[in-house]
Short mmCIF file of C-alpha atoms in Angstrom, two decimals:
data_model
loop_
_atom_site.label_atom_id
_atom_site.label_comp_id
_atom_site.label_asym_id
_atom_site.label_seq_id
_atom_site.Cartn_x
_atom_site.Cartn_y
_atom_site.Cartn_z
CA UNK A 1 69.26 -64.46 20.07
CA UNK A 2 72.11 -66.93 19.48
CA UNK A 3 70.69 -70.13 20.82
CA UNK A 4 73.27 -73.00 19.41
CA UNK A 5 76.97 -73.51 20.71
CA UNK A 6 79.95 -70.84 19.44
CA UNK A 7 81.65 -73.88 18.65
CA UNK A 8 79.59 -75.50 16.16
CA UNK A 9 79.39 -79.31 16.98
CA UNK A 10 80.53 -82.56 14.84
CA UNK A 11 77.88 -82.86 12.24
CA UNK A 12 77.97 -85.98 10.30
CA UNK A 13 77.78 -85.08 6.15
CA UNK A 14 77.62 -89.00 5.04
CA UNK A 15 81.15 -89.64 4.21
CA UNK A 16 83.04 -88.39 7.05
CA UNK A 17 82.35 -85.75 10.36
CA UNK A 18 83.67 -82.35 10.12
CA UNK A 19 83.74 -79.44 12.46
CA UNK A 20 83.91 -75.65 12.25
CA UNK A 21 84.09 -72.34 13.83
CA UNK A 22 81.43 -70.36 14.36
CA UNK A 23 81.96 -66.71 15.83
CA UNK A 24 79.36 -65.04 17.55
CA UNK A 25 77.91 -61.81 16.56
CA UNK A 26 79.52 -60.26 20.14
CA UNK A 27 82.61 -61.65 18.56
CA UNK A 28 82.78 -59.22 15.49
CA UNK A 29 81.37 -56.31 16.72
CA UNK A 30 77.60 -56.27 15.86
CA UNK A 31 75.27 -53.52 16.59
CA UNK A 32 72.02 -54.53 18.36
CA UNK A 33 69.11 -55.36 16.10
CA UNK A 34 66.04 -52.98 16.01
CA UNK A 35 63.81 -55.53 15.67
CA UNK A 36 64.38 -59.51 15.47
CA UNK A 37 61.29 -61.53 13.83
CA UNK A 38 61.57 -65.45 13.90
CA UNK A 39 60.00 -68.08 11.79
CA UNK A 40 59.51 -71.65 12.18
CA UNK A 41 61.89 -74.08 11.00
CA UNK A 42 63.78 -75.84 9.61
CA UNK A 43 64.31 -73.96 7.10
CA UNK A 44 63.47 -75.14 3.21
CA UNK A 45 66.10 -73.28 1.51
CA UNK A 46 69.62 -72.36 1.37
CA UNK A 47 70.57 -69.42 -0.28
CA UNK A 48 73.91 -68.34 -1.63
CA UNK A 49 75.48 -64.93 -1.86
CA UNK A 50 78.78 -63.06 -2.51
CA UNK A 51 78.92 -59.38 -1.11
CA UNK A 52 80.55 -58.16 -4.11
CA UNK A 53 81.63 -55.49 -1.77
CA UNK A 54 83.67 -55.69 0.77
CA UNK A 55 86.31 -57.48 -1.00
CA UNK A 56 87.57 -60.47 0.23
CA UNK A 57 89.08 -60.93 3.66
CA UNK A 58 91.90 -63.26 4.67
CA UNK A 59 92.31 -62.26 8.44
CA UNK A 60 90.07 -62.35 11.06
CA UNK A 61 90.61 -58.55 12.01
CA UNK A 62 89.99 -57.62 7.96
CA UNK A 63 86.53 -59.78 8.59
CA UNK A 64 85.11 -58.66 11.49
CA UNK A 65 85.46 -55.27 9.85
CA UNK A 66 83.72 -56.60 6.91
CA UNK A 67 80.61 -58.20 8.93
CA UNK A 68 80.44 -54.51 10.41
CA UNK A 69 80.87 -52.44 7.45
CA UNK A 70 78.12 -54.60 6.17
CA UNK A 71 75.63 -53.96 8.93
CA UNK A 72 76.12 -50.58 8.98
CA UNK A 73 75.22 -50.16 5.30
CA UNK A 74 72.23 -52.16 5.57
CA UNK A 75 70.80 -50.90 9.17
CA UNK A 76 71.89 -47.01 9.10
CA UNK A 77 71.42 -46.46 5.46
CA UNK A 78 69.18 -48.97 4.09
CA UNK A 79 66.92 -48.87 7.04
CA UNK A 80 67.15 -52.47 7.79
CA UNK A 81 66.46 -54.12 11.13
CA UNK A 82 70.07 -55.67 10.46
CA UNK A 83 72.94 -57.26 8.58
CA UNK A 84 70.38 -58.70 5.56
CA UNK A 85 72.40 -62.28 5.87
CA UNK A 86 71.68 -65.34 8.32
CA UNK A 87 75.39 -66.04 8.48
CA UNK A 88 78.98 -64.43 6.42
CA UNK A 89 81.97 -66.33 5.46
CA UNK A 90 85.43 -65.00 5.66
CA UNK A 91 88.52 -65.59 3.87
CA UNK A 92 89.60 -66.82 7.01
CA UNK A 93 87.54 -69.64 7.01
CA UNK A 94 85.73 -68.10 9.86
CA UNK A 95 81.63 -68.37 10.29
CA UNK A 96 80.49 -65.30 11.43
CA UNK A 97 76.78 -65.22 12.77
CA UNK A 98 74.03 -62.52 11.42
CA UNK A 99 71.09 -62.67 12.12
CA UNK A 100 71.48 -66.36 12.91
CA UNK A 101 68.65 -69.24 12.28
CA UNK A 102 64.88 -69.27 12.19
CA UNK A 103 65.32 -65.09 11.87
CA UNK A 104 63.88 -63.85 9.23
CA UNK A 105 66.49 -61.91 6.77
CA UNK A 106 66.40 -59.13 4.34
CA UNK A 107 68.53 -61.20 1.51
CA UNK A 108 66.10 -62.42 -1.00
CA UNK A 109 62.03 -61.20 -1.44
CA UNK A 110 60.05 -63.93 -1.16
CA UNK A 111 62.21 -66.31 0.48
CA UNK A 112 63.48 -64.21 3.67
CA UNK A 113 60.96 -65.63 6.14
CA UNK A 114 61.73 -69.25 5.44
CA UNK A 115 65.85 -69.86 3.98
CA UNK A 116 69.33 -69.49 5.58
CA UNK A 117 71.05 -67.00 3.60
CA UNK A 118 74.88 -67.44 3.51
CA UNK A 119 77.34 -64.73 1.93
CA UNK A 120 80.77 -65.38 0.98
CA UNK A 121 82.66 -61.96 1.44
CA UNK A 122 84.19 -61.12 -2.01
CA UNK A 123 83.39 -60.73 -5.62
CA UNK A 124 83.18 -64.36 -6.75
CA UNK A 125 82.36 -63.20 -10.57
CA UNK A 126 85.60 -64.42 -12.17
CA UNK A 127 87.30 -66.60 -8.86
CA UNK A 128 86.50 -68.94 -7.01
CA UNK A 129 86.47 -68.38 -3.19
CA UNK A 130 89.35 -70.16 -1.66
CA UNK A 131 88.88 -73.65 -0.01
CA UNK A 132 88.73 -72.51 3.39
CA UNK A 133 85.28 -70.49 2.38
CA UNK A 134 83.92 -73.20 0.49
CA UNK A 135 84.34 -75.50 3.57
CA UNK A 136 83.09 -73.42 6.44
CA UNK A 137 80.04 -72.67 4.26
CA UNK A 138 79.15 -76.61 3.78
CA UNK A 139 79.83 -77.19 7.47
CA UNK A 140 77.90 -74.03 8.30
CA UNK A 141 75.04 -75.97 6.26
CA UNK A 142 75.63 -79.79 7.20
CA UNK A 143 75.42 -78.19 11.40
CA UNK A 144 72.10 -76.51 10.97
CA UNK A 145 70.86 -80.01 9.28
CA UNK A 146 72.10 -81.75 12.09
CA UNK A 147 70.80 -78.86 14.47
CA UNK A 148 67.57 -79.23 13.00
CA UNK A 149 67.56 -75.51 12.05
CA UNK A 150 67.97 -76.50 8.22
CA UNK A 151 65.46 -78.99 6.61
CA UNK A 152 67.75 -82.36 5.67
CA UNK A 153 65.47 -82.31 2.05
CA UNK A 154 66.56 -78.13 1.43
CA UNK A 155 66.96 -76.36 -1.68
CA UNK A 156 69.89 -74.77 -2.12
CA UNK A 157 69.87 -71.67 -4.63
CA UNK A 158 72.36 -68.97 -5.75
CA UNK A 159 70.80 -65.47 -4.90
CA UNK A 160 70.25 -65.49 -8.91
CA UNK A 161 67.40 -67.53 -8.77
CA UNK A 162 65.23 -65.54 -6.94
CA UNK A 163 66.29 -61.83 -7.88
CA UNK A 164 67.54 -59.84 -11.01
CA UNK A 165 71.20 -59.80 -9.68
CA UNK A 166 74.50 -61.45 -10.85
CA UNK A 167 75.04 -62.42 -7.07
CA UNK A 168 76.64 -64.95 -6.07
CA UNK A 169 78.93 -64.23 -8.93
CA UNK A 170 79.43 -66.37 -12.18
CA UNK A 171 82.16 -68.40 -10.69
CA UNK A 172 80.64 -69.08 -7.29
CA UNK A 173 77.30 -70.58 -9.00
CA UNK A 174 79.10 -72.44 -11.00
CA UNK A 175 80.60 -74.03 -7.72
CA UNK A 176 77.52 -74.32 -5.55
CA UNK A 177 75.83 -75.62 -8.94
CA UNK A 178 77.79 -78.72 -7.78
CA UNK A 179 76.75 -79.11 -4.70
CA UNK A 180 73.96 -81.58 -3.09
CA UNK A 181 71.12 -80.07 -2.95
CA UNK A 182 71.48 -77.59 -5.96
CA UNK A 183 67.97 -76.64 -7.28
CA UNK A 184 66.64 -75.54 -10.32
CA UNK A 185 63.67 -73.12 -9.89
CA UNK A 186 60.76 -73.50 -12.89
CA UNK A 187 59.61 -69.86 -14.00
CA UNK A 188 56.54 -69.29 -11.25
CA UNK A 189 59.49 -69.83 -8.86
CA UNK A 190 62.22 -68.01 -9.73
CA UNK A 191 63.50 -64.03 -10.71
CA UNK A 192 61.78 -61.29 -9.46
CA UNK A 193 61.42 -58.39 -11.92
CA UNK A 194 62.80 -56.00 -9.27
CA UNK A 195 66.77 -55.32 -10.10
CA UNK A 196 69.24 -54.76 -7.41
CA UNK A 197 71.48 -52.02 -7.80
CA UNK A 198 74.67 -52.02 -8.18
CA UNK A 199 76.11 -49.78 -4.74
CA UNK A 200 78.43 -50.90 -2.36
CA UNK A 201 77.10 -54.38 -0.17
CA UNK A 202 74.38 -54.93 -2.84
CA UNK A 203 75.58 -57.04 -5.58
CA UNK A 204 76.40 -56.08 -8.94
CA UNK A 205 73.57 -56.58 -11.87
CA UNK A 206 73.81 -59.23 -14.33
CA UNK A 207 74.98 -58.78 -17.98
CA UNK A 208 73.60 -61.16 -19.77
CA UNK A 209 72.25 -64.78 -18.28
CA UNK A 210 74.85 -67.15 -17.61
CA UNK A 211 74.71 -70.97 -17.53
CA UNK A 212 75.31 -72.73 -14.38
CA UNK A 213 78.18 -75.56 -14.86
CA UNK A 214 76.27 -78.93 -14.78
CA UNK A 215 79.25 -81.72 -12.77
CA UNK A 216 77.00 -84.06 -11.01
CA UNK A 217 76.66 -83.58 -7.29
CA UNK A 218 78.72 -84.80 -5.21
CA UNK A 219 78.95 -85.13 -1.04
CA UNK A 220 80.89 -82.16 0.42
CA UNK A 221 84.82 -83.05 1.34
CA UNK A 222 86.27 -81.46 4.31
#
């Protein structure tokens, strides 16, 4: 299934080369998949998530139990083929792989057969994820550019965008509302009327709208 290098290769982001770790889904534990459809890429879109629950992690261990806590939830109780995600993100700056690229996900209706979707285990409403998260997840993106798995002119959205859901968290969009690539969806685009509830590994629902912080893009530091 897992076609590109456990050690993900130097990927240049424009103003420097950085490298990170990328774990296998052996590595953490994963049950087999039921069923494993792929799409063709590179992908157009990047989409962000927090899991809201399981809190964060900070050791590898804490993690790993995290990635399979996850899957469980969404294979033996939501019925899912997998894990939802493409990839997760630990507090130990760890990349742990999903369902991996060009797989199509169970993340974000309408946009699961052709985006990566990345969460960042935590609840990112009020805090930011530490750097170590932050970094991993723009190396996780600037390798599948340079893998050809991610389309160098992406989109990159906050979960948000494309469902009735605070996900990633008000914080966390604020961040990624930063970042290259950020898009704004117009209305034909964006929020689907369905909710998500608010249960453990689904993210919890929106208040009220928030405002995404509007600093002008800048390249990624590592």
């Amino acid at each position: 299934m897992e076609c590109y290098s456990q050690h993900m290769q130097q990927a240049n982001l424009g103003d420097g080369v950085a490298t990170a770790r990328l774990l296998s889904r052996s590595d953490w534990g994963a049950r087999l998949p039921k069923s494993v459809e792929h799409f063709q890429g590179p992908a157009p879109y990047v989409i962000i998530h927090h899991s809201y629950m399981p809190a964060v992690c900070y050791s590898t261990p804490e993690c790993m139990k995290s990635m399979r806590d996850m899957q469980d939830f969404h294979q033996l109780e939501r019925g899912w083929n997998d894990i939802g995600y493409s990839f997760g993100i630990g507090g130990d700056g760890m990349i742990y792989t999903g369902r991996g690229f060009n797989v199509i996900g169970a993340h974000a209706p309408k946009y699961n057969d052709k985006s990566v979707g990345i969460v960042l285990i935590g609840d990112w409403r009020t805090e930011l994820p530490p750097k170590q998260m932050l970094d991993a997840a723009k190396n996780l993106i600037a390798f599948g550019v340079f893998k050809g798995y991610i389309d160098p002119a992406y989109k990159l959205l906050g979960h948000r965008q494309v469902r009735d859901t605070e996900c990633p968290g008000g914080r966390l969009f604020a961040e990624i509302s930063s970042w290259p690539h950020f898009t704004h969806l117009n209305a034909t685009e964006g929020v689907s009327s369905t909710a998500a509830p608010v249960v453990p590994h689904v993210h919890a629902q929106a208040a009220a709208p928030q405002t995404p912080h509007q600093s002008p893009p800048a390249a990624p530091k590592v």
